[in-house]
Short mmCIF file of C-alpha atoms and ligand atoms in Angstrom, two decimals:
data_model
loop_
_atom_site.label_atom_id
_atom_site.label_comp_id
_atom_site.label_asym_id
_atom_site.label_seq_id
_atom_site.Cartn_x
_atom_site.Cartn_y
_atom_site.Cartn_z
CA UNK Y 294 60.94 43.07 -114.72
CA UNK Y 295 58.42 40.23 -114.58
CA UNK Y 296 57.88 37.92 -117.49
CA UNK Y 297 55.01 35.37 -117.57
CA UNK Y 298 55.70 32.66 -120.18
CA UNK Y 299 53.02 30.86 -121.76
CA UNK Y 300 53.74 27.28 -123.34
CA UNK Y 301 51.95 24.19 -123.86
CA UNK Y 302 53.23 22.17 -126.91
CA UNK Y 303 56.26 20.32 -127.69
CA UNK Y 304 57.97 22.85 -129.88
CA UNK Y 305 57.47 25.55 -127.24
CA UNK Y 306 59.41 23.63 -124.67
CA UNK Y 307 62.16 23.47 -126.97
CA UNK Y 308 62.15 27.11 -127.93
CA UNK Y 309 61.41 28.16 -124.20
CA UNK Y 310 64.29 25.91 -123.06
CA UNK Y 311 66.87 28.18 -124.68
CA UNK Y 312 65.29 31.46 -123.61
CA UNK Y 313 64.69 30.28 -119.98
CA UNK Y 314 68.34 29.36 -119.76
CA UNK Y 315 69.26 32.96 -120.94
CA UNK Y 316 66.96 34.47 -118.45
CA UNK Y 317 68.66 32.55 -115.86
CA UNK Y 318 71.97 33.55 -117.09
CA UNK Y 319 71.32 37.21 -117.19
CA UNK Y 320 69.89 37.06 -113.78
CA UNK Y 321 72.94 35.39 -112.31
CA UNK Y 322 74.78 38.35 -113.80
CA UNK Y 323 72.57 40.47 -111.91
CA UNK Y 324 69.82 41.48 -114.01
CA UNK Y 325 66.39 42.14 -112.50
CA UNK Y 326 64.39 39.54 -114.24
CA UNK Y 327 61.74 37.16 -113.03
CA UNK Y 328 60.09 34.36 -115.21
CA UNK Y 329 56.70 32.75 -114.26
CA UNK Y 330 55.97 29.77 -116.31
CA UNK Y 331 52.41 28.59 -117.28
CA UNK Y 332 52.15 25.28 -118.99
CA UNK Y 333 48.52 25.14 -120.38
CA UNK Y 334 48.66 21.21 -120.53
CA UNK Y 335 48.01 21.23 -124.36
CA UNK Y 336 50.73 18.41 -124.64
CA UNK Y 337 50.62 16.09 -121.71
CA UNK Y 338 52.03 12.70 -122.25
CA UNK Y 339 55.46 12.21 -120.57
CA UNK Y 340 57.26 11.81 -123.81
CA UNK Y 341 55.63 15.01 -125.27
CA UNK Y 342 56.17 17.19 -122.22
CA UNK Y 343 57.90 16.08 -119.13
CA UNK Y 344 60.90 14.85 -120.89
CA UNK Y 345 61.76 18.31 -122.47
CA UNK Y 346 61.51 19.96 -119.15
CA UNK Y 347 63.87 17.37 -117.40
CA UNK Y 348 66.54 17.49 -120.40
CA UNK Y 349 66.53 21.15 -120.94
CA UNK Y 350 66.45 21.92 -117.22
CA UNK Y 351 63.60 24.24 -117.96
CA UNK Y 352 62.22 25.36 -114.48
CA UNK Y 353 59.06 23.45 -113.36
CA UNK Y 354 55.93 25.40 -114.36
CA UNK Y 355 54.56 27.53 -111.70
CA UNK Y 356 51.11 26.89 -113.19
CA UNK Y 357 50.03 23.82 -114.81
CA UNK Y 358 46.27 24.17 -116.33
CA UNK Y 359 45.86 20.48 -117.53
CA UNK Y 360 43.80 21.91 -120.84
CA UNK Y 361 44.71 19.33 -123.54
CA UNK Y 362 43.02 16.86 -125.85
CA UNK Y 363 40.13 19.05 -126.73
CA UNK Y 364 38.54 20.84 -129.65
CA UNK Y 365 40.05 24.04 -130.95
CA UNK Y 366 37.30 26.37 -129.18
CA UNK Y 367 37.11 24.43 -125.96
CA UNK Y 368 40.76 24.43 -125.66
CA UNK Y 369 41.60 28.05 -126.54
CA UNK Y 370 38.63 29.13 -124.72
CA UNK Y 371 39.52 27.45 -121.31
CA UNK Y 372 43.01 28.56 -121.75
CA UNK Y 373 42.00 32.24 -121.98
CA UNK Y 374 39.74 32.15 -119.00
CA UNK Y 375 42.81 30.37 -116.68
CA UNK Y 376 45.36 32.50 -118.21
CA UNK Y 377 43.40 35.77 -117.35
CA UNK Y 378 43.23 34.66 -113.67
CA UNK Y 379 46.90 34.19 -113.45
CA UNK Y 380 47.66 37.48 -115.19
CA UNK Y 381 45.33 39.39 -112.92
CA UNK Y 382 47.21 37.77 -109.92
CA UNK Y 383 51.04 38.01 -111.22
CA UNK Y 384 50.57 41.53 -112.81
CA UNK Y 385 53.54 40.76 -115.26
CA UNK Y 386 55.37 43.46 -117.31
CA UNK Y 387 55.51 41.21 -120.25
CA UNK Y 388 53.73 38.01 -121.38
CA UNK Y 389 55.86 35.83 -123.67
CA UNK Y 390 54.35 33.58 -126.09
CA UNK Y 391 56.00 31.45 -128.66
CA UNK Y 392 55.06 30.13 -132.24
CA UNK Y 393 51.54 29.51 -133.51
CA UNK Y 394 49.81 27.00 -131.24
CA UNK Y 395 46.44 27.51 -129.51
CA UNK Y 396 48.42 28.04 -126.24
CA UNK Y 397 50.02 31.14 -127.98
CA UNK Y 398 46.77 32.61 -129.10
CA UNK Y 399 45.15 32.07 -125.89
CA UNK Y 400 48.00 33.83 -123.91
CA UNK Y 401 47.99 36.61 -126.34
CA UNK Y 402 44.31 37.28 -126.14
CA UNK Y 403 44.23 36.99 -122.35
CA UNK Y 404 47.21 39.64 -121.87
CA UNK Y 405 45.76 41.94 -124.51
CA UNK Y 406 42.44 42.47 -122.94
CA UNK Y 407 44.38 43.19 -119.61
CA UNK Y 408 46.49 45.70 -121.63
CA UNK Y 409 49.67 43.73 -120.68
CA UNK Y 410 52.71 43.84 -123.37
CA UNK Y 411 53.01 40.71 -125.39
CA UNK Y 412 56.29 39.52 -126.82
CA UNK Y 413 55.79 37.25 -129.59
CA UNK Y 414 58.71 34.91 -130.34
CA UNK Y 415 58.72 33.65 -133.86
CA UNK Y 416 56.55 36.42 -135.14
CA UNK Y 417 56.04 37.31 -138.81
CA UNK Y 418 55.95 33.80 -140.42
CA UNK Y 419 53.16 33.18 -142.81
CA UNK Y 420 52.08 30.12 -144.94
CA UNK Y 421 49.36 32.20 -146.70
CA UNK Y 422 46.98 29.26 -146.07
CA UNK Y 423 44.25 30.46 -143.91
CA UNK Y 424 42.82 26.74 -143.52
CA UNK Y 425 45.92 26.10 -141.17
CA UNK Y 426 45.00 26.56 -137.64
CA UNK Y 427 48.47 27.93 -137.08
CA UNK Y 428 48.20 30.50 -139.74
CA UNK Y 429 45.13 31.95 -137.90
CA UNK Y 430 46.79 31.63 -134.50
CA UNK Y 431 50.03 33.43 -135.61
CA UNK Y 432 48.45 36.29 -137.66
CA UNK Y 433 46.09 37.05 -134.65
CA UNK Y 434 48.86 36.94 -132.18
CA UNK Y 435 51.26 39.27 -134.36
CA UNK Y 436 48.30 41.80 -134.54
CA UNK Y 437 48.14 42.07 -130.88
CA UNK Y 438 51.72 41.85 -129.95
CA UNK Y 439 54.10 44.91 -128.63
CA UNK Y 440 57.15 43.23 -129.64
CA UNK Y 441 57.52 40.97 -132.67
CA UNK Y 442 60.65 38.73 -132.47
CA UNK Y 443 61.43 37.67 -136.06
CA UNK Y 444 63.43 34.59 -136.74
CA UNK Y 445 64.08 35.60 -140.41
CA UNK Y 446 64.27 38.54 -142.82
CA UNK Y 447 61.24 36.90 -144.63
CA UNK Y 448 59.37 37.37 -141.41
CA UNK Y 449 60.17 40.88 -141.17
CA UNK Y 450 59.35 41.31 -144.86
CA UNK Y 451 55.81 39.87 -144.37
CA UNK Y 452 54.96 42.17 -141.54
CA UNK Y 453 56.10 45.22 -143.42
CA UNK Y 454 53.97 44.11 -146.39
CA UNK Y 455 51.05 43.58 -143.94
CA UNK Y 456 51.62 47.22 -142.99
CA UNK Y 457 52.50 46.80 -139.39
CA UNK Y 458 53.34 50.60 -139.23
CA UNK Y 459 49.75 51.35 -140.03
CA UNK Y 460 48.30 49.13 -137.19
CA UNK Y 461 48.10 52.09 -134.72
CA UNK Y 462 49.92 50.23 -132.01
CA UNK Y 463 53.68 50.88 -130.91
CA UNK Y 464 54.47 47.44 -132.27
CA UNK Y 465 58.50 46.94 -132.56
CA UNK Y 466 59.77 44.53 -135.17
CA UNK Y 467 62.97 42.97 -134.15
CA UNK Y 468 64.94 40.61 -136.15
CA UNK Y 469 66.12 38.42 -133.35
CA UNK Y 470 67.08 35.26 -135.41
CA UNK Y 471 65.76 31.66 -134.56
CA UNK Y 472 65.73 30.45 -130.84
CA UNK Y 473 65.73 26.92 -132.34
CA UNK Y 474 69.21 27.34 -133.48
CA UNK Y 475 70.31 28.27 -130.17
CA UNK Y 476 69.21 24.94 -128.79
CA UNK Y 477 70.54 22.70 -131.74
CA UNK Y 478 73.87 24.28 -131.15
CA UNK Y 479 73.80 23.95 -127.29
CA UNK Y 480 72.59 20.39 -127.46
CA UNK Y 481 74.72 18.93 -130.36
CA UNK Y 482 77.32 17.63 -128.25
CA UNK Y 483 74.73 16.25 -125.57
CA UNK Y 484 72.88 14.26 -128.14
CA UNK Y 485 72.15 10.66 -127.27
CA UNK Y 486 71.19 7.58 -129.47
CA UNK Y 487 67.62 6.39 -128.66
CA UNK Y 488 68.34 3.33 -126.34
CA UNK Y 489 67.52 0.11 -127.93
CA UNK Y 490 66.93 1.45 -131.30
CA UNK Y 491 68.77 -0.27 -134.38
CA UNK Y 492 69.52 2.02 -137.18
CA UNK Y 493 71.18 1.45 -140.55
CA UNK Y 494 73.75 3.93 -141.48
CA UNK Y 495 71.64 5.70 -144.18
CA UNK Y 496 68.13 5.86 -142.57
CA UNK Y 497 65.39 8.38 -143.32
CA UNK Y 498 64.12 10.39 -140.55
CA UNK Y 499 60.45 11.13 -140.73
CA UNK Y 500 57.61 13.03 -138.74
CA UNK Y 501 54.16 13.60 -139.34
CA UNK Y 502 51.33 15.47 -137.36
CA UNK Y 503 50.05 18.48 -139.24
CA UNK Y 504 46.24 18.57 -139.27
CA UNK Y 505 46.36 19.12 -142.92
CA UNK Y 506 47.80 15.69 -143.53
CA UNK Y 507 46.23 13.57 -140.44
CA UNK Y 508 42.75 14.93 -140.75
CA UNK Y 509 42.54 14.12 -144.81
CA UNK Y 510 42.67 10.47 -145.12
CA UNK Y 511 43.60 10.75 -148.76
CA UNK Y 512 46.73 12.94 -148.01
CA UNK Y 513 47.62 10.68 -145.00
CA UNK Y 514 47.25 7.25 -147.15
CA UNK Y 515 49.52 8.83 -150.05
CA UNK Y 516 52.05 9.74 -147.62
CA UNK Y 517 52.25 6.26 -146.02
CA UNK Y 518 51.96 4.57 -149.33
CA UNK Y 519 55.07 6.50 -150.48
CA UNK Y 520 56.98 5.93 -147.13
CA UNK Y 521 56.21 2.02 -147.37
CA UNK Y 522 57.82 2.05 -150.82
CA UNK Y 523 60.77 3.97 -149.69
CA UNK Y 524 61.12 1.62 -146.75
CA UNK Y 525 61.79 -1.20 -149.24
CA UNK Y 526 65.19 0.20 -149.91
CA UNK Y 527 65.98 2.28 -146.92
CA UNK Y 528 65.15 2.30 -143.41
CA UNK Y 529 62.53 4.86 -142.40
CA UNK Y 530 62.40 5.80 -138.74
CA UNK Y 531 59.23 7.50 -137.63
CA UNK Y 532 58.69 8.84 -134.03
CA UNK Y 533 55.02 8.98 -134.13
CA UNK Y 534 53.08 11.66 -132.58
CA UNK Y 535 50.04 10.67 -130.72
CA UNK Y 536 47.55 12.54 -132.96
CA UNK Y 537 48.99 10.30 -136.16
CA UNK Y 538 49.33 7.30 -134.16
CA UNK Y 539 45.37 7.33 -133.07
CA UNK Y 540 44.43 8.26 -136.77
CA UNK Y 541 46.64 5.54 -138.54
CA UNK Y 542 45.28 2.93 -136.24
CA UNK Y 543 41.52 4.06 -136.93
CA UNK Y 544 41.97 4.19 -140.64
CA UNK Y 545 44.00 0.80 -140.37
CA UNK Y 546 47.00 2.30 -142.49
CA UNK Y 547 49.72 -0.03 -143.19
CA UNK Y 548 52.90 0.97 -141.26
CA UNK Y 549 54.63 -2.54 -141.17
CA UNK Y 550 57.67 -1.61 -143.22
CA UNK Y 551 58.45 1.42 -141.01
CA UNK Y 552 60.55 1.73 -138.17
CA UNK Y 553 57.71 3.21 -135.79
CA UNK Y 554 58.94 4.48 -132.46
CA UNK Y 555 57.40 6.41 -129.60
CA UNK Y 556 58.11 10.23 -129.64
CA UNK Y 557 61.51 10.95 -128.33
CA UNK Y 558 63.16 13.40 -126.05
CA UNK Y 559 65.03 16.36 -127.57
CA UNK Y 560 68.56 14.68 -127.00
CA UNK Y 561 67.46 11.44 -128.87
CA UNK Y 562 66.02 13.77 -131.55
CA UNK Y 563 69.03 15.66 -132.07
CA UNK Y 564 70.77 12.37 -132.38
CA UNK Y 565 68.50 11.16 -135.05
CA UNK Y 566 68.78 14.38 -136.90
CA UNK Y 567 72.45 14.15 -136.77
CA UNK Y 568 72.86 10.71 -138.10
CA UNK Y 569 70.10 10.35 -140.77
CA UNK Y 570 70.76 10.66 -144.50
CA UNK Y 571 67.78 12.99 -144.97
CA UNK Y 572 64.68 14.27 -143.25
CA UNK Y 573 60.91 13.83 -144.40
CA UNK Y 574 58.68 15.88 -142.54
CA UNK Y 575 55.47 18.32 -142.07
CA UNK Y 576 57.04 19.79 -138.92
CA UNK Y 577 57.99 23.36 -138.89
CA UNK Y 578 60.95 23.07 -136.42
CA UNK Y 579 62.45 19.92 -138.01
CA UNK Y 580 62.87 21.71 -141.42
CA UNK Y 581 65.24 24.02 -139.99
CA UNK Y 582 66.77 21.62 -137.76
CA UNK Y 583 67.74 19.37 -140.69
CA UNK Y 584 69.68 22.55 -142.06
CA UNK Y 585 71.37 23.30 -138.76
CA UNK Y 586 72.71 19.68 -139.16
CA UNK Y 587 73.51 19.94 -142.90
CA UNK Y 588 70.85 17.41 -143.59
CA UNK Y 589 68.48 17.97 -146.90
CA UNK Y 590 64.76 17.93 -146.09
CA UNK Y 591 61.76 16.74 -148.08
CA UNK Y 592 58.74 18.51 -146.84
CA UNK Y 593 55.34 16.88 -146.78
CA UNK Y 594 53.34 20.11 -147.14
CA UNK Y 595 52.15 22.45 -150.05
CA UNK Y 596 53.85 25.49 -148.61
CA UNK Y 597 56.28 26.44 -145.84
CA UNK Y 598 57.05 29.36 -143.91
CA UNK Y 599 60.80 28.73 -144.04
CA UNK Y 600 61.07 29.93 -147.64
CA UNK Y 601 64.73 30.72 -147.41
CA UNK Y 602 65.46 26.80 -147.18
CA UNK Y 603 63.74 26.14 -150.54
CA UNK Y 604 65.55 29.07 -152.03
CA UNK Y 605 68.86 27.75 -150.71
CA UNK Y 606 67.87 24.29 -152.45
CA UNK Y 607 68.14 22.61 -148.81
CA UNK Y 608 64.35 21.95 -148.81
CA UNK Y 609 61.97 20.48 -151.27
CA UNK Y 610 58.02 20.96 -151.00
CA UNK Y 611 56.20 17.74 -152.18
CA UNK Y 612 52.77 18.20 -150.47
CA UNK Y 613 51.11 14.73 -149.90
CA UNK Y 614 51.32 13.44 -153.50
CA UNK Y 615 52.73 10.02 -153.58
CA UNK Y 616 54.58 10.44 -157.01
CA UNK Y 617 56.08 13.83 -156.06
CA UNK Y 618 57.31 12.25 -152.67
CA UNK Y 619 58.99 9.31 -154.50
CA UNK Y 620 60.24 11.63 -157.10
CA UNK Y 621 61.96 13.81 -154.50
CA UNK Y 622 63.24 10.68 -152.87
CA UNK Y 623 64.84 9.72 -155.86
CA UNK Y 624 66.47 12.83 -156.42
CA UNK Y 625 67.41 13.36 -152.98
CA UNK Y 626 70.93 14.75 -152.39
CA UNK Y 627 73.61 13.47 -149.98
CA UNK Y 628 73.98 15.38 -146.79
CA UNK Y 629 75.47 18.77 -147.29
CA UNK Y 630 78.83 19.70 -146.18
CA UNK Y 631 78.68 22.01 -143.24
CA UNK Y 632 80.09 24.99 -145.08
CA UNK Y 633 77.22 24.73 -147.76
CA UNK Y 634 74.99 25.69 -144.98
CA UNK Y 635 75.00 29.46 -143.97
CA UNK Y 636 75.20 29.54 -140.17
CA UNK Y 637 73.71 33.15 -140.18
CA UNK Y 638 70.50 32.20 -142.10
CA UNK Y 639 68.65 32.02 -138.67
CA UNK Y 640 70.80 34.26 -136.69
CA UNK Y 641 73.69 32.20 -135.82
CA UNK Y 642 72.69 31.10 -132.31
CA UNK Y 643 72.28 34.21 -130.42
CA UNK Y 644 68.59 34.80 -130.60
CA UNK Y 645 67.73 34.09 -126.93
CA UNK Y 646 70.31 36.58 -125.54
CA UNK Y 647 69.11 39.22 -128.22
CA UNK Y 648 65.37 38.60 -127.13
CA UNK Y 649 66.05 38.78 -123.37
CA UNK Y 650 68.45 41.80 -123.51
CA UNK Y 651 65.79 43.60 -125.59
CA UNK Y 652 62.90 42.99 -123.13
CA UNK Y 653 65.40 44.05 -120.36
CA UNK Y 654 67.01 47.04 -121.83
CA UNK Y 655 64.67 47.91 -124.75
CA UNK Y 656 67.17 47.65 -127.38
CA UNK Y 657 69.05 45.05 -129.51
CA UNK Y 658 72.56 44.04 -128.52
C1 UD1 J 717 49.67 21.33 -131.98
C2 UD1 J 717 49.76 22.52 -132.77
C3 UD1 J 717 50.67 22.33 -133.83
C4 UD1 J 717 52.02 22.04 -133.58
C5 UD1 J 717 51.99 20.62 -132.84
C6 UD1 J 717 53.37 20.29 -132.19
C7 UD1 J 717 47.70 23.78 -132.53
C8 UD1 J 717 46.33 24.12 -133.45
N1 UD1 J 717 48.47 22.67 -133.17
O1 UD1 J 717 49.24 20.19 -132.72
O2 UD1 J 717 50.79 23.76 -134.47
O3 UD1 J 717 52.76 21.83 -134.74
O4 UD1 J 717 50.97 20.87 -131.56
O5 UD1 J 717 53.51 19.02 -131.89
O6 UD1 J 717 48.01 24.30 -131.58
N2 UD1 J 717 47.69 13.92 -127.99
C9 UD1 J 717 48.06 13.15 -126.95
N3 UD1 J 717 48.98 13.36 -126.02
C10 UD1 J 717 49.57 14.68 -126.11
C11 UD1 J 717 49.33 15.52 -126.90
C12 UD1 J 717 48.39 15.36 -127.87
O7 UD1 J 717 47.53 12.02 -126.97
O8 UD1 J 717 50.48 14.78 -124.93
C13 UD1 J 717 46.70 13.90 -128.98
C14 UD1 J 717 45.36 14.15 -128.43
O9 UD1 J 717 44.45 12.95 -129.12
C15 UD1 J 717 44.98 15.33 -129.08
C16 UD1 J 717 45.65 15.38 -130.38
O10 UD1 J 717 47.00 14.55 -130.03
O11 UD1 J 717 43.75 15.58 -129.14
C17 UD1 J 717 46.13 16.62 -130.97
O12 UD1 J 717 46.84 17.52 -130.09
P1 UD1 J 717 46.61 19.11 -130.24
O13 UD1 J 717 47.53 19.70 -129.18
O14 UD1 J 717 45.18 19.50 -130.16
O15 UD1 J 717 47.40 19.35 -131.58
P2 UD1 J 717 48.63 18.76 -132.25
O16 UD1 J 717 48.32 18.07 -133.63
O17 UD1 J 717 49.69 18.26 -131.21
N1 UDP J 718 60.84 16.35 -131.55
C1 UDP J 718 61.33 15.77 -130.44
N2 UDP J 718 60.75 14.44 -130.71
C2 UDP J 718 60.09 13.81 -131.51
C3 UDP J 718 59.79 14.71 -132.58
C4 UDP J 718 59.96 16.00 -132.48
O1 UDP J 718 62.08 16.46 -129.84
O2 UDP J 718 59.77 12.69 -131.33
C5 UDP J 718 61.20 17.91 -131.74
C6 UDP J 718 61.86 18.46 -133.02
O3 UDP J 718 63.24 18.02 -133.07
C7 UDP J 718 61.60 19.90 -133.07
C8 UDP J 718 60.36 20.04 -132.43
O4 UDP J 718 60.18 18.74 -131.64
O5 UDP J 718 62.53 20.60 -132.18
C9 UDP J 718 59.21 20.15 -133.56
O6 UDP J 718 58.06 20.07 -132.74
P1 UDP J 718 56.62 19.57 -133.74
O7 UDP J 718 57.33 18.90 -134.93
O8 UDP J 718 56.07 18.70 -132.78
O9 UDP J 718 56.02 20.74 -133.98
P2 UDP J 718 56.33 22.03 -135.15
O10 UDP J 718 57.52 22.41 -135.16
O11 UDP J 718 55.67 21.36 -136.34
O12 UDP J 718 55.32 23.17 -134.48
#
């Protein structure tokens, strides 16, 4: 069985890291699986890309397309064209795509027109906000996928409500669990403090990069005003995404109270999550990682795809409203006890094994 994996953005390297490790493990146990990796180049800085391949020992991409830093149409269109050429040549049994980025959609469209089966990892998530590029990417990808690997029961429910059984495809919905939990469990003991960083013993870990915040000066300014106030009491460590760095510089947003650092590799990030007081973020992945490490999360978005975290009281949504952010900060709980966090909410760390076995054998282990 041949799988072509399409990836290109930071969270996809982290997700694919666990699945690639499982493919190698099953191959060593004599399963007939080959993985061909296509890196679209959507993320290209060393600290947004290479570092994850090195740390997670992801096989070197077989193809690197170098398509990054472009508008949505240019990026997605150029990716479709290049991926199509590769798929015609490689003739895989499956194309595997992850999450909801432009690389995900491009891989899915190229495969579907060649009638190659698509496996979508992290299927079924919805924010119900069609202004988000991620929501458009994930809905369209789900619609043309053959196997939809859902990280949560909520994702399965979303697909059923959309009438997946009426889509007139043979699409299969599989509750696999979340591959990000596999990675968090695997790398916890390998985590390393970012070299040279001085942190207090109760710092706040923050990340911001979503278009809905960075591309709206009012929202971005309100978030940074709130962060600067918080930083008067408590250290705020912010590994800054290049998109946000560029825009904060252009808008001359004051960040001087904050501990701004370059994006870090996964081992450093796991250390930062594991040692912080709480997380403030608009990232999808980080909301769950906070939970995996029993850390409360304040989410700088108006909605989340990870609704079970809000229901469990582990995550509070504050949007980009300064008063709401400060209010949530004042009321933020201490770190949870490990036993307060349900280890099975996201599948218990076996998602990669379930996914690879399903593709290889056609049923869930
Ligand atoms: C993308 C995804 C988003 C995901 C995020 C993960 C889409 C539509 N968005 O957003 O869902 O949460 O990745 O981080 O696919 N840049 C660099 N160096 C890099 C990468 C990006 O300088 O290595 C800068 C460039 O100016 C680029 C901008 O960041 O134009 C935005 O990058 P892009 O990949 O378009 O979107 P992200 O905001 O990273
Ligand atoms: N991450 C990282 N270094 C950083 C910031 C984030 O390794 O400096 C990791 C984070 O722990 C998570 C993933 O990147 O595993 C999330 O990616 P991102 O926030 O870029 O995208 P999203 O999840 O919002 O799509």
